[in-house]
Amino acid sequence: MNISKEPYLVTKPFLPPIEEYKKEIEKIWETNWLTNSGPLHEKFNKEIKSYLNVKESTLFVNGHIALELAIKVFEFPKGSEVITTPFTFASTTHAIVNSGLTPVFCDIKLDDFTIDAQKIESLITEKTVAIVPVHIFGYPVDVYMVKKIADKYNLKVIYDAAHSFGVKIDDVDIGNFGDISMFSFHATKVFHSIEGGVLTYGDEKLKNRLDLYKNFGVNTPDSVDIVGINGKMNEFQAAMGVVNLRYVDSEINRREKIINFYRENLKNIAGIRYLEDKIFLKHNYAYFPIIVDEKKFGITRDILHEELKKYNIFTRKYFYPLITDFGCYKGLYETSHLINAKHISDRVLTLPLYTQLKESDIDYISLAIVKIQQNL
Ligand code: T4K
């Protein structure tokens, strides 16, 4: 097997035809308006609201700031507890902690790696104010069970929907669940605006406060009412979003094909498991994580990860280590019950996924996995 000269990274951002982007940004030279809710920002927000089919939406400079402000906007008392997942990107927990709140970690399900909603109730105390679950890799949380618990205990639900642009549950667009959902528009996502993010929500009263929070709390030039930050999306980002939105459906279709090639190639390899589609969902095929079972596959996830580098294939251990094992959090929180999360985090490996991949590329990556297993 010849080693590929081109490296396979875990992802490669989509770039639209440059002429289309140029055409959008030319307008910036006409308006001389670069940021602070310019015309492209307003246009993009309208289009996003319509695409995601939600009541309200507010754009931000990136997904993390959006998530942090989604939590801050409720002005929970400092030290309140928020139930969340340890199997996620750093951003989810950092947003809770940066808001002066205490994360309480709930275990995940082995089948789709989302928070195990059955285990949330036992973690609720008189200090609990919210649940922050993650639709991890675009696979939705059990939103119905989470709503039942939230309603019973009067908790807010803020979904980290960073990975789930375009996903639907039972034909309902995913941004309509919970009090607020955050979608990331980072360059590595299914849909992007270079950097960026949006909050979607149903309560229109949140709009004004979110607008204040993302603009330093400045209400009018003479009145500053909230200790806000700068979370504004600029016009170049909005222009990229407007153009990329034209391509997102074909991007998702292409991703589905690529994942199905992978599934076909990997289905008979002992010790490799991957997530399947569910009939009540419209998936967005955001990532392709596999679970490596050392006992059946013969080598650990870590060895496979290293060996693949010799084939110029750079996979990622999304998401390892668990949040609770990060240097900044280690020893601070109860973790003995996070058994499934630890199991998955120790075995997960995310394979390269981007629409420029051809069938022959998937064959190459799949064959490399087989070769590594055979060369034991
Ligand atoms: N919540 C969740 C659950 C999230 O996963 C994230 C972000 C957030 C919240 C926060 O949303 P944002 O504030 O980011 O909007 C990447 C992304 O930067 C991050 O957005 C994403 N999650 C996370 C899962 O992945 P890294 O540290 O792995 O990125 P990096 O630089 O290693 O890039 C990944 C791969 O992509 C590399 O192989 C290189 C390639 N790449 C990357 C960029 C930026 C390119 O080929 N071109 C590029 O321009 O975090």
Short mmCIF file of N, CA and C in Angstrom, two decimals, residues 153-258:
data_model
loop_
_atom_site.label_atom_id
_atom_site.label_comp_id
_atom_site.label_asym_id
_atom_site.label_seq_id
_atom_site.Cartn_x
_atom_site.Cartn_y
_atom_site.Cartn_z
N TYR A 153 -38.88 20.48 37.84
CA TYR A 153 -38.05 21.17 38.84
C TYR A 153 -37.83 22.65 38.50
N ASN A 154 -38.53 23.13 37.49
CA ASN A 154 -38.41 24.54 37.10
C ASN A 154 -36.96 24.94 36.77
N LEU A 155 -36.36 24.15 35.91
CA LEU A 155 -34.97 24.40 35.51
C LEU A 155 -34.94 24.95 34.08
N LYS A 156 -33.95 25.79 33.79
CA LYS A 156 -33.74 26.24 32.41
C LYS A 156 -32.96 25.15 31.66
N VAL A 157 -33.21 25.05 30.36
CA VAL A 157 -32.46 24.11 29.53
C VAL A 157 -31.76 24.89 28.43
N ILE A 158 -30.42 24.82 28.43
CA ILE A 158 -29.64 25.51 27.41
C ILE A 158 -28.88 24.43 26.65
N TYR A 159 -29.24 24.22 25.41
CA TYR A 159 -28.60 23.17 24.62
C TYR A 159 -27.32 23.69 23.97
N ASP A 160 -26.24 22.94 24.16
CA ASP A 160 -25.05 23.15 23.35
C ASP A 160 -25.28 22.36 22.07
N ALA A 161 -25.74 23.08 21.04
CA ALA A 161 -26.06 22.46 19.76
C ALA A 161 -24.94 22.77 18.75
N ALA A 162 -23.73 22.98 19.27
CA ALA A 162 -22.60 23.38 18.42
C ALA A 162 -22.45 22.50 17.18
N HIS A 163 -22.73 21.18 17.33
CA HIS A 163 -22.49 20.23 16.23
C HIS A 163 -23.74 19.96 15.40
N SER A 164 -24.88 20.58 15.73
CA SER A 164 -26.12 20.01 15.19
C SER A 164 -26.87 20.92 14.21
N PHE A 165 -26.13 21.70 13.45
CA PHE A 165 -26.76 22.56 12.43
C PHE A 165 -27.53 21.70 11.42
N GLY A 166 -28.81 21.99 11.27
CA GLY A 166 -29.62 21.30 10.25
C GLY A 166 -30.28 20.01 10.72
N VAL A 167 -30.04 19.62 11.99
CA VAL A 167 -30.63 18.36 12.49
C VAL A 167 -32.10 18.60 12.83
N LYS A 168 -32.92 17.55 12.59
CA LYS A 168 -34.34 17.62 12.98
C LYS A 168 -34.70 16.39 13.79
N ILE A 169 -35.58 16.59 14.77
CA ILE A 169 -36.10 15.48 15.58
C ILE A 169 -37.59 15.38 15.29
N ASP A 170 -38.02 14.22 14.82
CA ASP A 170 -39.45 14.05 14.48
C ASP A 170 -39.93 15.23 13.62
N ASP A 171 -39.11 15.63 12.67
CA ASP A 171 -39.45 16.72 11.73
C ASP A 171 -39.44 18.11 12.35
N VAL A 172 -39.03 18.23 13.61
CA VAL A 172 -38.94 19.55 14.25
C VAL A 172 -37.47 19.98 14.25
N ASP A 173 -37.20 21.19 13.80
CA ASP A 173 -35.81 21.67 13.78
C ASP A 173 -35.27 21.75 15.20
N ILE A 174 -34.03 21.29 15.37
CA ILE A 174 -33.50 21.04 16.71
C ILE A 174 -33.34 22.31 17.55
N GLY A 175 -33.25 23.45 16.91
CA GLY A 175 -33.09 24.70 17.66
C GLY A 175 -34.35 25.15 18.39
N ASN A 176 -35.41 24.36 18.26
CA ASN A 176 -36.67 24.74 18.92
C ASN A 176 -36.84 24.08 20.29
N PHE A 177 -35.89 23.25 20.69
CA PHE A 177 -36.02 22.58 21.98
C PHE A 177 -35.27 23.38 23.06
N GLY A 178 -35.75 23.27 24.29
CA GLY A 178 -35.10 23.96 25.41
C GLY A 178 -35.38 25.46 25.39
N ASP A 179 -34.77 26.18 26.34
CA ASP A 179 -34.97 27.64 26.41
C ASP A 179 -34.12 28.35 25.37
N ILE A 180 -32.88 27.85 25.20
CA ILE A 180 -31.97 28.44 24.21
C ILE A 180 -31.11 27.30 23.64
N SER A 181 -30.76 27.40 22.36
CA SER A 181 -29.78 26.47 21.77
C SER A 181 -28.66 27.29 21.14
N MET A 182 -27.45 26.77 21.24
CA MET A 182 -26.29 27.44 20.62
C MET A 182 -25.72 26.59 19.49
N PHE A 183 -25.63 27.17 18.30
CA PHE A 183 -24.99 26.51 17.15
C PHE A 183 -23.67 27.21 16.86
N SER A 184 -22.62 26.42 16.69
CA SER A 184 -21.31 26.99 16.33
C SER A 184 -21.17 27.08 14.82
N PHE A 185 -20.63 28.21 14.36
CA PHE A 185 -20.33 28.39 12.93
C PHE A 185 -18.82 28.43 12.72
N HIS A 186 -18.08 27.67 13.52
CA HIS A 186 -16.62 27.64 13.35
C HIS A 186 -16.25 26.95 12.03
N ALA A 187 -15.10 27.34 11.49
CA ALA A 187 -14.64 26.85 10.18
C ALA A 187 -14.68 25.33 10.05
N THR A 188 -14.54 24.62 11.16
CA THR A 188 -14.49 23.15 11.10
C THR A 188 -15.87 22.50 11.13
N LYS A 189 -16.93 23.31 11.17
CA LYS A 189 -18.28 22.76 11.29
C LYS A 189 -18.93 22.51 9.93
N VAL A 190 -20.03 21.75 9.96
CA VAL A 190 -20.81 21.45 8.75
C VAL A 190 -21.16 22.73 8.00
N PHE A 191 -21.53 23.73 8.76
CA PHE A 191 -21.82 25.05 8.20
C PHE A 191 -20.99 26.07 8.97
N HIS A 192 -20.38 27.02 8.26
CA HIS A 192 -19.56 27.98 9.00
C HIS A 192 -19.61 29.39 8.43
N SER A 193 -19.20 30.33 9.30
CA SER A 193 -19.03 31.73 8.88
C SER A 193 -17.61 32.16 9.32
N ILE A 194 -16.63 31.32 9.05
CA ILE A 194 -15.23 31.45 9.46
C ILE A 194 -15.16 31.15 10.97
N GLU A 195 -15.56 32.10 11.79
CA GLU A 195 -15.90 31.91 13.20
C GLU A 195 -17.33 32.42 13.30
N GLY A 196 -18.00 32.04 14.35
CA GLY A 196 -19.35 32.56 14.52
C GLY A 196 -20.23 31.61 15.29
N GLY A 197 -21.39 32.09 15.66
CA GLY A 197 -22.34 31.25 16.36
C GLY A 197 -23.69 31.95 16.42
N VAL A 198 -24.72 31.17 16.74
CA VAL A 198 -26.05 31.77 16.88
C VAL A 198 -26.75 31.15 18.08
N LEU A 199 -27.57 31.97 18.74
CA LEU A 199 -28.47 31.44 19.76
C LEU A 199 -29.87 31.46 19.17
N THR A 200 -30.59 30.36 19.34
CA THR A 200 -31.99 30.30 18.91
C THR A 200 -32.86 30.11 20.16
N TYR A 201 -34.04 30.72 20.16
CA TYR A 201 -34.89 30.68 21.35
C TYR A 201 -36.30 31.10 20.98
N GLY A 202 -37.23 30.80 21.88
CA GLY A 202 -38.63 31.10 21.60
C GLY A 202 -39.12 32.35 22.31
N ASP A 203 -38.46 32.73 23.40
CA ASP A 203 -38.93 33.85 24.21
C ASP A 203 -38.35 35.16 23.68
N GLU A 204 -39.19 35.95 23.04
CA GLU A 204 -38.69 37.19 22.40
C GLU A 204 -38.14 38.21 23.42
N LYS A 205 -38.51 38.04 24.69
CA LYS A 205 -38.00 38.97 25.72
C LYS A 205 -36.48 38.83 25.91
N LEU A 206 -35.96 37.68 25.50
CA LEU A 206 -34.50 37.47 25.65
C LEU A 206 -33.71 38.31 24.66
N LYS A 207 -34.35 38.69 23.55
CA LYS A 207 -33.61 39.32 22.44
C LYS A 207 -32.87 40.59 22.87
N ASN A 208 -33.61 41.47 23.52
CA ASN A 208 -33.03 42.75 23.90
C ASN A 208 -31.84 42.54 24.85
N ARG A 209 -32.02 41.62 25.82
CA ARG A 209 -30.95 41.39 26.80
C ARG A 209 -29.73 40.75 26.14
N LEU A 210 -29.95 39.84 25.22
CA LEU A 210 -28.81 39.22 24.52
C LEU A 210 -28.06 40.27 23.70
N ASP A 211 -28.83 41.17 23.06
CA ASP A 211 -28.20 42.24 22.26
C ASP A 211 -27.36 43.14 23.16
N LEU A 212 -27.86 43.39 24.37
CA LEU A 212 -27.09 44.21 25.31
C LEU A 212 -25.82 43.48 25.75
N TYR A 213 -26.01 42.21 26.13
CA TYR A 213 -24.87 41.43 26.63
C TYR A 213 -23.74 41.37 25.60
N LYS A 214 -24.10 41.28 24.32
CA LYS A 214 -23.03 41.11 23.31
C LYS A 214 -22.42 42.44 22.87
N ASN A 215 -22.97 43.55 23.37
CA ASN A 215 -22.45 44.87 22.99
C ASN A 215 -22.11 45.69 24.24
N PHE A 216 -21.35 45.08 25.14
CA PHE A 216 -20.85 45.74 26.35
C PHE A 216 -21.95 46.22 27.30
N GLY A 217 -23.20 45.84 27.06
CA GLY A 217 -24.30 46.35 27.88
C GLY A 217 -24.71 47.76 27.50
N VAL A 218 -24.17 48.25 26.36
CA VAL A 218 -24.48 49.63 25.95
C VAL A 218 -25.90 49.69 25.37
N ASN A 219 -26.76 50.42 26.05
CA ASN A 219 -28.15 50.54 25.61
C ASN A 219 -28.27 51.70 24.63
N THR A 220 -27.87 52.88 25.08
CA THR A 220 -27.73 54.04 24.19
C THR A 220 -26.34 54.60 24.50
N PRO A 221 -25.83 55.51 23.67
CA PRO A 221 -24.49 56.05 23.96
C PRO A 221 -24.39 56.62 25.38
N ASP A 222 -25.53 56.95 25.98
CA ASP A 222 -25.52 57.55 27.33
C ASP A 222 -25.88 56.58 28.44
N SER A 223 -26.24 55.34 28.09
CA SER A 223 -26.62 54.43 29.19
C SER A 223 -26.09 53.02 28.97
N VAL A 224 -25.39 52.54 30.00
CA VAL A 224 -24.84 51.18 29.98
C VAL A 224 -25.48 50.43 31.15
N ASP A 225 -26.28 49.41 30.84
CA ASP A 225 -27.15 48.83 31.85
C ASP A 225 -26.71 47.46 32.35
N ILE A 226 -25.81 46.81 31.62
CA ILE A 226 -25.41 45.44 31.94
C ILE A 226 -23.90 45.35 31.80
N VAL A 227 -23.26 44.52 32.64
CA VAL A 227 -21.82 44.31 32.47
C VAL A 227 -21.65 43.29 31.34
N GLY A 228 -21.68 43.80 30.13
CA GLY A 228 -21.63 42.91 28.96
C GLY A 228 -20.21 42.73 28.45
N ILE A 229 -20.12 42.12 27.28
CA ILE A 229 -18.81 41.91 26.64
C ILE A 229 -18.95 42.28 25.16
N ASN A 230 -17.87 42.06 24.39
CA ASN A 230 -17.97 42.25 22.95
C ASN A 230 -18.15 40.88 22.30
N GLY A 231 -19.35 40.59 21.87
CA GLY A 231 -19.63 39.30 21.24
C GLY A 231 -20.18 39.45 19.84
N LYS A 232 -19.89 40.57 19.20
CA LYS A 232 -20.54 40.88 17.92
C LYS A 232 -19.89 40.19 16.72
N MET A 233 -20.73 39.70 15.82
CA MET A 233 -20.23 39.13 14.56
C MET A 233 -19.97 40.25 13.56
N ASN A 234 -18.85 40.17 12.82
CA ASN A 234 -18.56 41.25 11.85
C ASN A 234 -19.09 40.92 10.45
N GLU A 235 -18.99 41.88 9.56
CA GLU A 235 -19.60 41.77 8.23
C GLU A 235 -18.91 40.73 7.33
N PHE A 236 -17.61 40.52 7.53
CA PHE A 236 -16.91 39.52 6.71
C PHE A 236 -17.37 38.10 7.08
N GLN A 237 -17.59 37.91 8.38
CA GLN A 237 -18.13 36.62 8.83
C GLN A 237 -19.54 36.41 8.27
N ALA A 238 -20.36 37.45 8.41
CA ALA A 238 -21.75 37.35 7.96
C ALA A 238 -21.80 37.06 6.45
N ALA A 239 -20.90 37.69 5.68
CA ALA A 239 -20.86 37.46 4.23
C ALA A 239 -20.54 35.99 3.94
N MET A 240 -19.58 35.43 4.68
CA MET A 240 -19.24 34.01 4.47
C MET A 240 -20.43 33.13 4.82
N GLY A 241 -21.13 33.50 5.88
CA GLY A 241 -22.32 32.74 6.28
C GLY A 241 -23.40 32.78 5.21
N VAL A 242 -23.64 33.97 4.67
CA VAL A 242 -24.68 34.14 3.64
C VAL A 242 -24.36 33.25 2.43
N VAL A 243 -23.09 33.24 2.01
CA VAL A 243 -22.71 32.45 0.84
C VAL A 243 -22.76 30.95 1.17
N ASN A 244 -22.22 30.57 2.31
CA ASN A 244 -22.16 29.13 2.64
C ASN A 244 -23.54 28.51 2.84
N LEU A 245 -24.48 29.33 3.25
CA LEU A 245 -25.83 28.81 3.45
C LEU A 245 -26.41 28.25 2.14
N ARG A 246 -25.92 28.79 1.02
CA ARG A 246 -26.39 28.29 -0.29
C ARG A 246 -25.90 26.87 -0.56
N TYR A 247 -24.85 26.48 0.14
CA TYR A 247 -24.22 25.19 -0.16
C TYR A 247 -24.46 24.13 0.92
N VAL A 248 -25.08 24.53 2.05
CA VAL A 248 -25.08 23.62 3.19
C VAL A 248 -25.86 22.32 2.91
N ASP A 249 -26.94 22.40 2.17
CA ASP A 249 -27.71 21.18 1.91
C ASP A 249 -26.90 20.17 1.09
N SER A 250 -26.19 20.69 0.06
CA SER A 250 -25.40 19.75 -0.74
C SER A 250 -24.21 19.23 0.07
N GLU A 251 -23.69 20.06 0.98
CA GLU A 251 -22.60 19.61 1.86
C GLU A 251 -23.06 18.44 2.73
N ILE A 252 -24.25 18.58 3.29
CA ILE A 252 -24.76 17.53 4.18
C ILE A 252 -25.03 16.25 3.38
N ASN A 253 -25.56 16.40 2.17
CA ASN A 253 -25.81 15.21 1.34
C ASN A 253 -24.52 14.48 1.01
N ARG A 254 -23.48 15.25 0.69
CA ARG A 254 -22.19 14.65 0.36
C ARG A 254 -21.61 13.94 1.59
N ARG A 255 -21.74 14.57 2.77
CA ARG A 255 -21.25 13.96 4.00
C ARG A 255 -21.96 12.63 4.28
N GLU A 256 -23.24 12.59 4.01
CA GLU A 256 -23.99 11.35 4.24
C GLU A 256 -23.39 10.23 3.37
N LYS A 257 -23.08 10.56 2.12
CA LYS A 257 -22.51 9.55 1.21
C LYS A 257 -21.17 9.06 1.74
N ILE A 258 -20.34 10.01 2.18
CA ILE A 258 -19.01 9.65 2.68
C ILE A 258 -19.13 8.74 3.91
#
